[in-house]
Every structure is written in C-alpha cells, then in structure tokens.
Amino acid sequence: MLKERLTRRESLLQCAALGSLRLVPWLGLTQAVSALEAQERDLTRKPTQWNEIGPFYKRLAPNSAQLRAPNEPGLPVTVSGRVFDTRGDILAGAKIEIWQANHFGLYDLDGYRYRASLSAGPEGKYSFDSVMPGHYPARVCQHIHYLVTAPGHKPLITQLYFATDPVFEGDPDRNYSRDPLVMSRELVRPVTLSGDPKAIQANVNFEVVLDRL
Ligand SMILES: [Fe+2]
C-alpha cells in the first residue's frame, strides 16, 4: 500500500526525531518547528494565473522598454514588477514578452508597435513605458498580454488587467468576471496616478510567479 506523503510539519518532526534537524537546548521543538514552517510558508508564492494567449502574439519583438512613442495618444502607463518562482527565488534573466493594443484598441500586425521582449534584471525586476491599451470589439476589458519564460520553469501565458477599467465600475472585486476571459481577480491590478494634472500618468505593479518544472 502506498504511504501518504508526510506534511511539512510531520517531516520536520521526523527530521528532529532522527537527528537530521537539531536544536540548540533553549529552543522548544514544537515552537521551533512551527516557526520554521511559518518562515518557509512566507517565502513561497502562488504561481501567476494562466490566461488566454489570444490571436495577436508575434515572435521576435524588440528588446526595448519604451513602447510609447512621443505624442502618441493615450494615458501613459509604466508597468513594473519582478519575476519570482514559487519558492520565492528571484528569476533574474527571465524573458518577458508583452504585447498590447494601442489607445484605439488596435494591434500592430505588420510591425512591432506596442510589442517588446524584455529580460528581468539581476533582482528579477522589469519595467516598460506604454499607454493604457484601448478596448476592442472582441474583448470586454483593457489588457496587456504576457508570455514569461525562464529555464527550469513552466512558461507562463497570462494577461494584466487594470482596476480602473470602466467595465469594472470601480469595483473589480464584484465585477471582474464581466469579461468572461478574466478568470482570476488577482490579474486585475490597482493603478497609481502620478505626475501633475497637465501630464498625468498611470503606474501599475505586476509581479509574476512561475511554476517550477
Ligand atoms: Fe488582446
């Protein structure tokens, strides 16, 4: 008969019983194991939810974080974040491909406007400057597509949504599923405005977590 896998707590207690986990005399076993378990839990992260790739992906986008040309219409938006794996390790060098519609809801199918292929920096950080994508008839919500890859990890295809999208009417908790493709509330991110009233701009943080292979 197959033995069920031990819980993390049971395996830590087993380690202590067999001597592979040792404690200094003033640490109580139960408390120390609970503390260790809590610390491990804090470092782990849930993988980012998958979302449709859609029909407009193109390979070989340029490695440029400046997607917004000067004077291009639309609300300027800077998206930044970090790439981790589910153990909380930073994935420096992860490849982040992004593509989106312009302010008018149009994808560039001939060239590479509003498309980029970026690399996460040494601390797993990435950032790009763009405009808030427009709505288009086939989709309910504004969104930016992501394809994130890193050696030893499952490729992630997902989409970033914006809490300020008019479709959510200010309440994405309640209304996120108005777009049937938005299956996870976690993909809808808050928007922070900065700049001054004559040059306002949006800022969005989108952390990405890849599953290990
Ligand atoms: Fe799209």
mmCIF file of C-alpha atoms and ligand atoms in Angstrom:
data_model
loop_
_atom_site.group_PDB
_atom_site.id
_atom_site.type_symbol
_atom_site.label_atom_id
_atom_site.label_comp_id
_atom_site.label_asym_id
_atom_site.label_seq_id
_atom_site.Cartn_x
_atom_site.Cartn_y
_atom_site.Cartn_z
ATOM 1 C CA MET A 1 0.000 0.000 0.000
ATOM 2 C CA LEU A 2 1.276 3.463 -0.861
ATOM 3 C CA LYS A 3 2.174 5.572 2.116
ATOM 4 C CA GLU A 4 0.759 9.070 2.054
ATOM 5 C CA ARG A 5 3.339 11.846 1.904
ATOM 6 C CA LEU A 6 4.143 13.459 5.214
ATOM 7 C CA THR A 7 3.054 17.033 5.773
ATOM 8 C CA ARG A 8 5.915 19.518 6.049
ATOM 9 C CA ARG A 9 5.356 19.626 9.806
ATOM 10 C CA GLU A 10 5.481 15.848 10.126
ATOM 11 C CA SER A 11 8.626 15.647 8.042
ATOM 12 C CA LEU A 12 10.312 18.333 10.177
ATOM 13 C CA LEU A 13 9.364 16.423 13.342
ATOM 14 C CA GLN A 14 10.700 13.254 11.734
ATOM 15 C CA CYS A 15 13.965 15.067 10.967
ATOM 16 C CA ALA A 16 14.166 16.101 14.614
ATOM 17 C CA ALA A 17 13.418 12.560 15.808
ATOM 18 C CA LEU A 18 16.095 11.071 13.559
ATOM 19 C CA GLY A 19 18.683 13.730 14.299
ATOM 20 C CA SER A 20 18.877 15.450 10.904
ATOM 21 C CA LEU A 21 17.324 18.575 12.420
ATOM 22 C CA ARG A 22 18.960 19.638 15.649
ATOM 23 C CA LEU A 23 18.033 22.414 18.005
ATOM 24 C CA VAL A 24 20.012 24.409 20.480
ATOM 25 C CA PRO A 25 18.902 23.433 24.002
ATOM 26 C CA TRP A 26 16.849 26.579 24.688
ATOM 27 C CA LEU A 27 14.565 26.152 21.663
ATOM 28 C CA GLY A 28 11.442 24.070 22.252
ATOM 29 C CA LEU A 29 10.805 21.526 19.497
ATOM 30 C CA THR A 30 7.159 22.370 18.761
ATOM 31 C CA GLN A 31 7.710 26.113 18.725
ATOM 32 C CA ALA A 32 10.856 25.872 16.628
ATOM 33 C CA VAL A 33 9.173 23.643 14.061
ATOM 34 C CA SER A 34 6.158 25.998 13.894
ATOM 35 C CA ALA A 35 8.464 28.987 13.371
ATOM 36 C CA LEU A 36 10.414 27.213 10.645
ATOM 37 C CA GLU A 37 7.212 26.140 8.940
ATOM 38 C CA ALA A 38 5.837 29.719 9.045
ATOM 39 C CA GLN A 39 9.035 31.144 7.608
ATOM 40 C CA GLU A 40 9.038 28.690 4.714
ATOM 41 C CA ARG A 41 5.381 29.486 4.029
ATOM 42 C CA ASP A 42 6.090 33.233 3.911
ATOM 43 C CA LEU A 43 8.693 32.759 1.199
ATOM 44 C CA THR A 44 6.576 30.636 -1.080
ATOM 45 C CA ARG A 45 4.361 32.286 -3.669
ATOM 46 C CA LYS A 46 1.390 31.183 -5.693
ATOM 47 C CA PRO A 47 2.064 30.834 -9.410
ATOM 48 C CA THR A 48 0.501 33.594 -11.504
ATOM 49 C CA GLN A 49 -2.753 32.509 -13.117
ATOM 50 C CA TRP A 50 -2.705 31.406 -16.736
ATOM 51 C CA ASN A 51 -4.812 33.405 -19.195
ATOM 52 C CA GLU A 52 -5.553 33.081 -22.945
ATOM 53 C CA ILE A 53 -2.749 33.871 -25.396
ATOM 54 C CA GLY A 54 -5.183 35.374 -27.930
ATOM 55 C CA PRO A 55 -4.601 35.666 -31.680
ATOM 56 C CA PHE A 56 -2.108 38.567 -31.838
ATOM 57 C CA TYR A 57 1.178 37.213 -30.439
ATOM 58 C CA LYS A 58 4.275 37.704 -32.621
ATOM 59 C CA ARG A 59 7.716 36.278 -32.005
ATOM 60 C CA LEU A 60 10.938 38.309 -32.053
ATOM 61 C CA ALA A 61 9.658 41.586 -30.633
ATOM 62 C CA PRO A 62 12.379 44.203 -29.968
ATOM 63 C CA ASN A 63 14.148 44.389 -26.627
ATOM 64 C CA SER A 64 13.011 47.925 -25.821
ATOM 65 C CA ALA A 65 11.200 49.034 -22.693
ATOM 66 C CA GLN A 66 9.971 52.211 -24.430
ATOM 67 C CA LEU A 67 6.760 51.177 -26.155
ATOM 68 C CA ARG A 68 5.250 54.649 -26.171
ATOM 69 C CA ALA A 69 6.375 56.965 -28.945
ATOM 70 C CA PRO A 70 6.418 60.716 -28.109
ATOM 71 C CA ASN A 71 2.991 62.358 -28.508
ATOM 72 C CA GLU A 72 1.273 59.037 -29.097
ATOM 73 C CA PRO A 73 -2.380 59.262 -27.924
ATOM 74 C CA GLY A 74 -3.400 57.524 -24.725
ATOM 75 C CA LEU A 75 -2.776 57.665 -20.993
ATOM 76 C CA PRO A 76 0.922 56.980 -20.386
ATOM 77 C CA VAL A 77 1.390 53.929 -18.194
ATOM 78 C CA THR A 78 4.506 52.451 -16.658
ATOM 79 C CA VAL A 79 4.248 48.794 -15.748
ATOM 80 C CA SER A 80 6.875 47.329 -13.459
ATOM 81 C CA GLY A 81 7.332 44.276 -11.331
ATOM 82 C CA ARG A 82 9.563 41.362 -10.501
ATOM 83 C CA VAL A 83 9.714 37.759 -11.596
ATOM 84 C CA PHE A 84 9.886 35.001 -8.966
ATOM 85 C CA ASP A 85 9.392 31.289 -8.800
ATOM 86 C CA THR A 86 7.078 29.531 -6.370
ATOM 87 C CA ARG A 87 9.873 29.134 -3.801
ATOM 88 C CA GLY A 88 10.295 32.900 -3.755
ATOM 89 C CA ASP A 89 13.579 32.802 -5.664
ATOM 90 C CA ILE A 90 14.260 35.748 -7.977
ATOM 91 C CA LEU A 91 14.334 34.782 -11.650
ATOM 92 C CA ALA A 92 16.988 37.145 -12.998
ATOM 93 C CA GLY A 93 17.186 36.918 -16.782
ATOM 94 C CA ALA A 94 13.619 35.638 -17.218
ATOM 95 C CA LYS A 95 12.280 36.590 -20.650
ATOM 96 C CA ILE A 96 9.143 38.750 -20.554
ATOM 97 C CA GLU A 97 7.319 39.156 -23.848
ATOM 98 C CA ILE A 98 4.479 41.667 -23.865
ATOM 99 C CA TRP A 99 2.028 42.773 -26.493
ATOM 100 C CA GLN A 100 -0.993 45.030 -26.368
ATOM 101 C CA ALA A 101 -3.404 47.153 -28.395
ATOM 102 C CA ASN A 102 -2.773 50.868 -28.779
ATOM 103 C CA HIS A 103 -5.065 53.541 -27.326
ATOM 104 C CA PHE A 104 -7.589 52.892 -30.104
ATOM 105 C CA GLY A 105 -7.738 49.134 -29.451
ATOM 106 C CA LEU A 106 -5.640 48.178 -32.468
ATOM 107 C CA TYR A 107 -2.793 45.665 -32.549
ATOM 108 C CA ASP A 108 0.138 46.239 -34.884
ATOM 109 C CA LEU A 109 0.100 43.127 -37.049
ATOM 110 C CA ASP A 110 2.623 44.377 -39.624
ATOM 111 C CA GLY A 111 5.311 45.689 -37.283
ATOM 112 C CA TYR A 112 6.183 45.714 -33.591
ATOM 113 C CA ARG A 113 4.439 48.755 -32.133
ATOM 114 C CA TYR A 114 3.420 48.026 -28.527
ATOM 115 C CA ARG A 115 5.328 44.796 -28.505
ATOM 116 C CA ALA A 116 8.513 44.022 -26.588
ATOM 117 C CA SER A 117 10.694 41.202 -25.388
ATOM 118 C CA LEU A 118 12.429 42.158 -22.132
ATOM 119 C CA SER A 119 14.822 40.479 -19.714
ATOM 120 C CA ALA A 120 14.340 40.586 -15.969
ATOM 121 C CA GLY A 121 17.277 42.345 -14.297
ATOM 122 C CA PRO A 122 19.589 40.999 -11.587
ATOM 123 C CA GLU A 123 16.902 41.430 -8.917
ATOM 124 C CA GLY A 124 14.219 39.953 -11.148
ATOM 125 C CA LYS A 125 12.954 43.441 -11.985
ATOM 126 C CA TYR A 126 11.347 44.541 -15.231
ATOM 127 C CA SER A 127 9.645 47.746 -16.331
ATOM 128 C CA PHE A 128 8.237 49.269 -19.509
ATOM 129 C CA ASP A 129 6.602 52.529 -20.607
ATOM 130 C CA SER A 130 3.479 52.294 -22.705
ATOM 131 C CA VAL A 131 -0.056 53.663 -22.970
ATOM 132 C CA MET A 132 -3.209 52.308 -21.405
ATOM 133 C CA PRO A 133 -4.457 49.812 -24.005
ATOM 134 C CA GLY A 134 -7.790 50.586 -25.667
ATOM 135 C CA HIS A 135 -10.869 48.404 -25.706
ATOM 136 C CA TYR A 136 -11.556 46.443 -28.858
ATOM 137 C CA PRO A 137 -14.735 44.749 -30.023
ATOM 138 C CA ALA A 138 -13.717 41.130 -29.384
ATOM 139 C CA ARG A 139 -12.705 41.835 -25.762
ATOM 140 C CA VAL A 140 -14.520 43.400 -22.851
ATOM 141 C CA CYS A 141 -11.522 44.612 -20.794
ATOM 142 C CA GLN A 142 -8.327 46.558 -21.398
ATOM 143 C CA HIS A 143 -5.374 44.214 -21.070
ATOM 144 C CA ILE A 144 -1.690 43.598 -21.746
ATOM 145 C CA HIS A 145 -0.597 40.122 -22.820
ATOM 146 C CA TYR A 146 2.406 38.393 -21.216
ATOM 147 C CA LEU A 147 4.490 35.372 -22.123
ATOM 148 C CA VAL A 148 7.157 34.775 -19.472
ATOM 149 C CA THR A 149 9.805 32.073 -19.739
ATOM 150 C CA ALA A 150 12.825 31.024 -17.702
ATOM 151 C CA PRO A 151 14.960 27.879 -17.843
ATOM 152 C CA GLY A 152 13.691 25.160 -15.488
ATOM 153 C CA HIS A 153 10.235 26.741 -15.225
ATOM 154 C CA LYS A 154 6.884 26.299 -16.921
ATOM 155 C CA PRO A 155 6.213 29.028 -19.482
ATOM 156 C CA LEU A 156 3.501 31.397 -18.301
ATOM 157 C CA ILE A 157 0.948 32.923 -20.649
ATOM 158 C CA THR A 158 -1.224 35.485 -18.952
ATOM 159 C CA GLN A 159 -2.804 38.937 -19.162
ATOM 160 C CA LEU A 160 -2.661 42.010 -16.952
ATOM 161 C CA TYR A 161 -5.888 43.940 -16.299
ATOM 162 C CA PHE A 162 -6.484 47.339 -14.715
ATOM 163 C CA ALA A 163 -8.696 48.021 -11.710
ATOM 164 C CA THR A 164 -9.668 51.390 -13.255
ATOM 165 C CA ASP A 165 -11.147 49.747 -16.361
ATOM 166 C CA PRO A 166 -14.594 51.355 -16.864
ATOM 167 C CA VAL A 167 -16.033 47.860 -17.235
ATOM 168 C CA PHE A 168 -15.414 47.187 -13.520
ATOM 169 C CA GLU A 169 -17.309 50.332 -12.445
ATOM 170 C CA GLY A 170 -14.845 50.903 -9.614
ATOM 171 C CA ASP A 171 -15.459 47.510 -8.039
ATOM 172 C CA PRO A 172 -13.257 44.847 -9.613
ATOM 173 C CA ASP A 173 -13.902 42.511 -6.640
ATOM 174 C CA ARG A 174 -17.505 42.270 -7.731
ATOM 175 C CA ASN A 175 -17.254 42.927 -11.459
ATOM 176 C CA TYR A 176 -14.030 41.340 -12.675
ATOM 177 C CA SER A 177 -15.880 38.472 -14.363
ATOM 178 C CA ARG A 178 -17.804 40.825 -16.643
ATOM 179 C CA ASP A 179 -15.108 39.851 -19.105
ATOM 180 C CA PRO A 180 -15.523 36.064 -19.356
ATOM 181 C CA LEU A 181 -11.781 35.744 -20.013
ATOM 182 C CA VAL A 182 -10.879 37.305 -16.656
ATOM 183 C CA MET A 183 -10.996 34.161 -14.552
ATOM 184 C CA SER A 184 -8.907 35.466 -11.687
ATOM 185 C CA ARG A 185 -9.308 38.642 -9.654
ATOM 186 C CA GLU A 186 -5.573 38.541 -8.986
ATOM 187 C CA LEU A 187 -4.810 39.564 -12.559
ATOM 188 C CA VAL A 188 -6.640 42.884 -12.058
ATOM 189 C CA ARG A 189 -4.089 45.292 -10.637
ATOM 190 C CA PRO A 190 -4.527 48.655 -8.884
ATOM 191 C CA VAL A 191 -3.497 51.801 -10.743
ATOM 192 C CA THR A 192 -1.490 54.605 -9.119
ATOM 193 C CA LEU A 193 -1.565 58.036 -10.761
ATOM 194 C CA SER A 194 1.483 60.285 -10.674
ATOM 195 C CA GLY A 195 2.801 63.361 -12.445
ATOM 196 C CA ASP A 196 0.866 66.630 -12.428
ATOM 197 C CA PRO A 197 -2.606 67.459 -13.764
ATOM 198 C CA LYS A 198 -1.171 68.533 -17.134
ATOM 199 C CA ALA A 199 0.941 65.414 -17.532
ATOM 200 C CA ILE A 200 -0.710 62.677 -15.591
ATOM 201 C CA GLN A 201 0.437 59.132 -15.832
ATOM 202 C CA ALA A 202 -0.544 55.702 -14.522
ATOM 203 C CA ASN A 203 1.707 53.230 -12.756
ATOM 204 C CA VAL A 204 0.960 49.559 -12.292
ATOM 205 C CA ASN A 205 2.857 46.844 -10.491
ATOM 206 C CA PHE A 206 2.574 43.312 -11.799
ATOM 207 C CA GLU A 207 4.590 40.635 -10.068
ATOM 208 C CA VAL A 208 4.944 37.385 -11.974
ATOM 209 C CA VAL A 209 5.472 33.975 -10.374
ATOM 210 C CA LEU A 210 6.472 30.963 -12.463
ATOM 211 C CA ASP A 211 5.921 27.356 -11.526
ATOM 212 C CA ARG A 212 8.977 25.095 -11.461
ATOM 213 C CA LEU A 213 9.177 22.271 -13.972
HETATM 214 FE FE FE B 1 -5.632 41.097 -26.635
#
